CSV table of C-alpha atoms in Angstrom, one decimal:
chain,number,residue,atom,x,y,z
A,27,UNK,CA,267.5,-327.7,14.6
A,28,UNK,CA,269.5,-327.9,11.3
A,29,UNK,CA,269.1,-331.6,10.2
A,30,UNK,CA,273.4,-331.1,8.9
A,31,UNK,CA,273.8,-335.0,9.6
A,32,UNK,CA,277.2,-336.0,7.5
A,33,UNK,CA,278.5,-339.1,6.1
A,34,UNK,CA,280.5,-340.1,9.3
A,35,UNK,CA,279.3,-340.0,12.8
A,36,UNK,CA,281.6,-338.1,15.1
A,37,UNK,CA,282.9,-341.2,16.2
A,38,UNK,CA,284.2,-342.0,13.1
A,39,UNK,CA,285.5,-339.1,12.8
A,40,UNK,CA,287.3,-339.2,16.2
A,41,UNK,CA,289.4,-341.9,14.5
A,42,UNK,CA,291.1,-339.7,11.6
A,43,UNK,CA,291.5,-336.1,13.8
A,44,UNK,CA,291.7,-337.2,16.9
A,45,UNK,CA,295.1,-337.6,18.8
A,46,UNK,CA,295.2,-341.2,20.7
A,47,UNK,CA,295.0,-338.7,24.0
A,48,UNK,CA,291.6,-337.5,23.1
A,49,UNK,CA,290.5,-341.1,21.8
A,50,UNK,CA,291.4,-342.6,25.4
A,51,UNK,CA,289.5,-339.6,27.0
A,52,UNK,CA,286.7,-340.1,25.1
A,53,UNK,CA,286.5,-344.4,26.5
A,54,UNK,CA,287.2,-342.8,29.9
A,55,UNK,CA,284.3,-341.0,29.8
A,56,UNK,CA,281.7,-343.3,28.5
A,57,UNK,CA,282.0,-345.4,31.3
A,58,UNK,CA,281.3,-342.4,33.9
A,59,UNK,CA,278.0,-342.8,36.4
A,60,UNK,CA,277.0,-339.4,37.3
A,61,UNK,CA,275.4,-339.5,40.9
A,62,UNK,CA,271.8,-340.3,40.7
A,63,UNK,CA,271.3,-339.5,37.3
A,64,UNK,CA,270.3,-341.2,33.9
A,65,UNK,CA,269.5,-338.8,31.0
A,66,UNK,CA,267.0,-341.2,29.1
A,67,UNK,CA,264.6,-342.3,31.9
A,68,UNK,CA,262.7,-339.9,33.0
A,69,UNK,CA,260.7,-342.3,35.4
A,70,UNK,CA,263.9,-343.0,36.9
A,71,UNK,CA,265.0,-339.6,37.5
A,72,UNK,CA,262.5,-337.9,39.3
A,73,UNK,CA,262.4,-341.2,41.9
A,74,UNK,CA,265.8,-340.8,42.1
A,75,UNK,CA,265.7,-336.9,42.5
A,76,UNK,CA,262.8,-337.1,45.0
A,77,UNK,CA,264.6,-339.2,46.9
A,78,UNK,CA,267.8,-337.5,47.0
A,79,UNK,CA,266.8,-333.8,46.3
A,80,UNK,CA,268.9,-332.5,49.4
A,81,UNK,CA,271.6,-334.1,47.6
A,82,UNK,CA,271.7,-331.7,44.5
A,83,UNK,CA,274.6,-329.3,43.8
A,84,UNK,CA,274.2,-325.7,43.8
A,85,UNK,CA,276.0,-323.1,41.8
A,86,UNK,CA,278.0,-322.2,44.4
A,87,UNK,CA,278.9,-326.4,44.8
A,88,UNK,CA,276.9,-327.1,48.3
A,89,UNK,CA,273.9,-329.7,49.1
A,90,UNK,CA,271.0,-328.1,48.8
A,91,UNK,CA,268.6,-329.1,52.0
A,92,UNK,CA,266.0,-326.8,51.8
A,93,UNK,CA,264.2,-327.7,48.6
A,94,UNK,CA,260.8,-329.8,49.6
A,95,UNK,CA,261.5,-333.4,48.3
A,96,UNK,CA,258.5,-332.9,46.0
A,97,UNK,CA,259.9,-329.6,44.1
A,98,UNK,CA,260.7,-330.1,40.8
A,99,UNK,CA,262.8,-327.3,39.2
A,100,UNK,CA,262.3,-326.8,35.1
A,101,UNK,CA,265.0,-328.3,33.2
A,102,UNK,CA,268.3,-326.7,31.2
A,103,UNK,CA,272.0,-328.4,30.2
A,104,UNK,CA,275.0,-327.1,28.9
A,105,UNK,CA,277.6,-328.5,26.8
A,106,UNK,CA,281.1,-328.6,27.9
A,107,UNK,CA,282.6,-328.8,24.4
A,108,UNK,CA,286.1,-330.1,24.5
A,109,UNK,CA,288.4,-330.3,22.2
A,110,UNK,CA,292.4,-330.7,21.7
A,111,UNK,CA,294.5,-327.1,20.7
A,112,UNK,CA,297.2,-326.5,18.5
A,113,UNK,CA,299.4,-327.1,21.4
A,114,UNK,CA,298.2,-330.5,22.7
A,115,UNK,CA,296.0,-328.9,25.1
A,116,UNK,CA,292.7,-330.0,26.2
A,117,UNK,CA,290.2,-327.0,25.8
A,118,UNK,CA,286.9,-325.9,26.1
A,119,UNK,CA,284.5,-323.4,24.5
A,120,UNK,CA,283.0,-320.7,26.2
A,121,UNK,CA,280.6,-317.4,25.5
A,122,UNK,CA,280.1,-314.0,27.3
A,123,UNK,CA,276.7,-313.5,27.2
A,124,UNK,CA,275.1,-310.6,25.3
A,125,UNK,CA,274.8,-307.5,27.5
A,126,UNK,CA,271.3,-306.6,26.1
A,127,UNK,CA,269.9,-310.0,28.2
A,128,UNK,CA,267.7,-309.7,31.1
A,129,UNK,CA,269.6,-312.1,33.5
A,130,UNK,CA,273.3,-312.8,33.4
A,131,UNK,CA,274.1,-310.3,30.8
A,132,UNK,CA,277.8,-309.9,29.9
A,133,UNK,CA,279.3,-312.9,32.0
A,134,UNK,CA,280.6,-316.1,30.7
A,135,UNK,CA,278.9,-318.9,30.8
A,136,UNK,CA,279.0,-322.3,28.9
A,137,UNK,CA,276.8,-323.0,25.5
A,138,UNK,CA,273.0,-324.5,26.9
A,139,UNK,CA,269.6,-323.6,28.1
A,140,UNK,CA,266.4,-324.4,29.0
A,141,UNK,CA,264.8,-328.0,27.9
A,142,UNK,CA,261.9,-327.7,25.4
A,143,UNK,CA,258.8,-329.7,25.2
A,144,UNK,CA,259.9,-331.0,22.2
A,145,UNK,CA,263.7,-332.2,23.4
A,146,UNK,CA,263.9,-336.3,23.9
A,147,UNK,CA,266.6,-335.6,26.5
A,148,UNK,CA,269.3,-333.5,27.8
A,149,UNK,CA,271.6,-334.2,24.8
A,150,UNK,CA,269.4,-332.5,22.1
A,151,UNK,CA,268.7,-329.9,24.4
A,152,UNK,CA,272.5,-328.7,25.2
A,153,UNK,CA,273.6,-329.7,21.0
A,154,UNK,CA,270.5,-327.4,20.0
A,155,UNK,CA,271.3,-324.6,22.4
A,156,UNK,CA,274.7,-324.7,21.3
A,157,UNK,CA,273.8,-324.3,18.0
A,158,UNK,CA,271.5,-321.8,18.4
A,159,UNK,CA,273.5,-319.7,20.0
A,160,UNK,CA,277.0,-320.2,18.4
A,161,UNK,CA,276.4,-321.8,15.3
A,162,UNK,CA,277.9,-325.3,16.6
A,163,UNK,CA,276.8,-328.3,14.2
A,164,UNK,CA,275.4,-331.4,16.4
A,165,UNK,CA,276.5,-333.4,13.9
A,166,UNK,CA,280.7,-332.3,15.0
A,167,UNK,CA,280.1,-333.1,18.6
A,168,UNK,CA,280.4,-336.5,20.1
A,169,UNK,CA,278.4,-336.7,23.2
A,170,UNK,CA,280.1,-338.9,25.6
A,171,UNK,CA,279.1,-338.0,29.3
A,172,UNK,CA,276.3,-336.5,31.3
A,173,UNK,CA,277.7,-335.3,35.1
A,174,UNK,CA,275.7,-334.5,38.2
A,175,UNK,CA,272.5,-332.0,38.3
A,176,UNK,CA,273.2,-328.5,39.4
A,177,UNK,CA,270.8,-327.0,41.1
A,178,UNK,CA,271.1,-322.6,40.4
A,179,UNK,CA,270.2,-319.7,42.0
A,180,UNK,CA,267.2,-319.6,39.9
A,181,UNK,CA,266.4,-322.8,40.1
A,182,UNK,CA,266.9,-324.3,37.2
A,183,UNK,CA,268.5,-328.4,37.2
A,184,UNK,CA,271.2,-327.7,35.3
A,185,UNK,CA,272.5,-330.9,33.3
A,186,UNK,CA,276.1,-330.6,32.1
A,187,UNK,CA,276.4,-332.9,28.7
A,188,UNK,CA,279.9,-333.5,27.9
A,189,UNK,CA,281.1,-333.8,24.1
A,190,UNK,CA,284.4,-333.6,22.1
A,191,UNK,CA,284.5,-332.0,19.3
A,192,UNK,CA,286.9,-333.7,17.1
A,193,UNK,CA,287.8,-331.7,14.2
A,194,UNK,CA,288.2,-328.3,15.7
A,195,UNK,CA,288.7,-326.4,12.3
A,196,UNK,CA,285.4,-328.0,10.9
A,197,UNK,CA,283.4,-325.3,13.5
A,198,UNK,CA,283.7,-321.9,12.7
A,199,UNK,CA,281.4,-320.2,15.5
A,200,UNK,CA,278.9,-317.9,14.5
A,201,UNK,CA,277.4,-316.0,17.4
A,202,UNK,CA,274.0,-315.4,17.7
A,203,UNK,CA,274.3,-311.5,18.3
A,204,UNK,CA,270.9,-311.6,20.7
A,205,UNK,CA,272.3,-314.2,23.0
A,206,UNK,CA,275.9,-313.9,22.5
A,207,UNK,CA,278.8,-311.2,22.5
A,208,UNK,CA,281.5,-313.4,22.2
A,209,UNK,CA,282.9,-316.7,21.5
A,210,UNK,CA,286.3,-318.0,22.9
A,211,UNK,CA,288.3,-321.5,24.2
A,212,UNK,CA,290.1,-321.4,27.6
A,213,UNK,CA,292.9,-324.5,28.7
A,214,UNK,CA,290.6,-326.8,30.8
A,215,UNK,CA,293.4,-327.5,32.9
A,216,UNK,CA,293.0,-324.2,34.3
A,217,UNK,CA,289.9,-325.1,36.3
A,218,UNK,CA,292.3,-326.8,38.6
A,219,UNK,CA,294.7,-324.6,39.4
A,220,UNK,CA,295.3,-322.5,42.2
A,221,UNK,CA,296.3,-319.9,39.2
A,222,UNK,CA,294.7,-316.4,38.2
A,223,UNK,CA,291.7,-317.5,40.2
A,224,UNK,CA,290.3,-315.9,43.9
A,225,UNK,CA,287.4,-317.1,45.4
A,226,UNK,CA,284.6,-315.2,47.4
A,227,UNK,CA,281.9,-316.1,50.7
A,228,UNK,CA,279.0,-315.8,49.3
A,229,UNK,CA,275.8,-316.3,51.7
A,230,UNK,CA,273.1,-317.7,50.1
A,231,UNK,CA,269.5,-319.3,52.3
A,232,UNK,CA,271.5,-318.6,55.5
A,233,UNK,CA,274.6,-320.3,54.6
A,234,UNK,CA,278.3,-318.8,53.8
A,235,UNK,CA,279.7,-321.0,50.4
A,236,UNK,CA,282.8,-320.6,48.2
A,237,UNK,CA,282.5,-318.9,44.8
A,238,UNK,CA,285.1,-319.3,42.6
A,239,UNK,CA,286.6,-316.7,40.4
A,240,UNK,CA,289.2,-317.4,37.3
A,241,UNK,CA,290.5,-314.5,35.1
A,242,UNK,CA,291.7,-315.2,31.9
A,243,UNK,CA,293.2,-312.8,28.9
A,244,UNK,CA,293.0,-314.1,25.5
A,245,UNK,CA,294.4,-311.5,22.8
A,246,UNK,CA,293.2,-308.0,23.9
A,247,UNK,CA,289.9,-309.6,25.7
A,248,UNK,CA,289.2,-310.2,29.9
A,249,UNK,CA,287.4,-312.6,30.8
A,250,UNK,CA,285.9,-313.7,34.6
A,251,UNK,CA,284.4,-317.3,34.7
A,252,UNK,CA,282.7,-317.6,37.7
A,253,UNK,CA,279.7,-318.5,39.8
A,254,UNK,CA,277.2,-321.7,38.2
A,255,UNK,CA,280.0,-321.9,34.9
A,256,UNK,CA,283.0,-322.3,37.0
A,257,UNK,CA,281.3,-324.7,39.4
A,258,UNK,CA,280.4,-326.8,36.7
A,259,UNK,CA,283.6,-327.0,35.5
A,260,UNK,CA,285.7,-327.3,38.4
A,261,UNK,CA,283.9,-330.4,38.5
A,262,UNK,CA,284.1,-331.5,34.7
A,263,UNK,CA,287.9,-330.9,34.9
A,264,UNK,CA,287.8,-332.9,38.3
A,265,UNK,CA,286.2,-335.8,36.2
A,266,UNK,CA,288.3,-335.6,33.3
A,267,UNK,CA,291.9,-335.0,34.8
A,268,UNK,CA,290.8,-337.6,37.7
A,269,UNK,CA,292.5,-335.2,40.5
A,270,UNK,CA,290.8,-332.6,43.0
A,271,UNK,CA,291.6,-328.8,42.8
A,272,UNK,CA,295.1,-327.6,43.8
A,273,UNK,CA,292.4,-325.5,46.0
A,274,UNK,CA,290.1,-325.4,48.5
A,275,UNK,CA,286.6,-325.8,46.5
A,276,UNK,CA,283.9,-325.7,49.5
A,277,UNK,CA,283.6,-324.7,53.3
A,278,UNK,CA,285.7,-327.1,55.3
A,279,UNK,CA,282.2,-327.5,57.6
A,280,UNK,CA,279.0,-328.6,54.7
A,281,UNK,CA,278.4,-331.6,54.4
A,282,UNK,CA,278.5,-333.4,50.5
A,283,UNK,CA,277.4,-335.9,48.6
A,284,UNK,CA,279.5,-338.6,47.5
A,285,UNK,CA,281.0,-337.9,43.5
């Protein structure tokens, strides 16, 4: 990882381009507990998680009850990079994936990966993906939440890590061509409405679940965010706006655990 530290912390920074909306969503946020979850204890965690493992979200947003208590699935996060558009708009940036990749070539998904030996915690892991893969300096993103393990179809626990990037015109992405096709920011809000989107049954281990599909055109580009992504941020924008979806998000007849 590129050292790239700078004079001001993105705090500070926060404080000269940031918009008094962003500033207040930013305090909001530092004060969220995430269900069963600490980033930094690792001792913690896995007592936690083995106590609660039927309790971990899936990519298509149901309990997952058939995991043994003692499985431990590898670790991964992605960063849900926020940021305010020219408009006012809250908004957050997003790849298509490259289409010479083994699994998930093509779709969209959010900036992250797989945890390294080396990674103190979920925070360098999804700054250093994102990085990696797009070119996004650590240093320009101010960590400020961690939300509720995902558990996906290949199961991998899937930490989201969210930041704000305060000073969008200091980032100018540059896509790793073996990972990533594309780079592009979509309205956040969107996650939450009942617009452009369709949703699916998808049966997965016996069960019939939701999965939620949301098209979106920016310039002469179409885009589908769906499956593990839009899960994951149906629930971010859930979080952040402090409302439910203007739609039905799971089966009327699972059971779930408390947000």
């Amino acid at each position: 990882m590129k050292s790239g530290a700078s004079a001001a912390s993105p705090t500070a920074k926060g404080f000269k381009f940031g918009s008094s909306r962003l500033l207040a969503l930013a305090q909001q946020l530092r004060v969220y507990k995430p269900l069963l979850y600490s980033p930094f204890d690792e001792a913690e965690e896995m007592r936690g998680y083995k106590e609660s493992t039927r309790k971990s979200i899936s990519h298509v947003g149901f309990q997952e009850s058939m995991a043994p208590v003692r499985f431990r699935p590898k670790k991964a996060a992605v960063l849900i990079c926020l940021f305010e558009g020219e408009d006012g708009d809250l908004r957050v940036i997003l790849t298509k994936r490259s289409s010479t990749l083994s699994t998930h070539s093509g779709e969209v998904s959010l900036p992250g990966g797989k945890a390294e030996e080396h990674d103190k915690d979920v925070r360098i892991t999804a700054t250093r993906e994102a990085e990696e893969e797009i070119g996004l300096d650590p240093s320009l993103v101010d960590v400020v939440a961690f939300l509720e393990p995902f558990l996906s179809q290949h199961l991998l626990r899937v930490i989201p890590v969210v930041g704000i990037l305060w000073d969008r015109k200091a980032f100018n992405p540059t896509p790793n061509p073996a990972e990533v096709e594309a780079v592009f920011d979509a309205p956040f809000e969107m996650f939450l409405k009942d617009e452009n989107r369709r949703s699916e049954e998808f049966e997965w281990m016996g069960e019939k679940h939701l999965v939620h599909f949301f098209d979106y055109k920016t310039g002469d580009n179409d885009y589908v965010i769906w499956g593990l992504t839009a899960r994951i941020l149906i629930r971010a924008a859930t979080v952040v706006y402090q409302r439910p979806p203007a739609f039905i998000e799971h089966k009327p007849n699972l059971k779930y655990s408390k947000m």
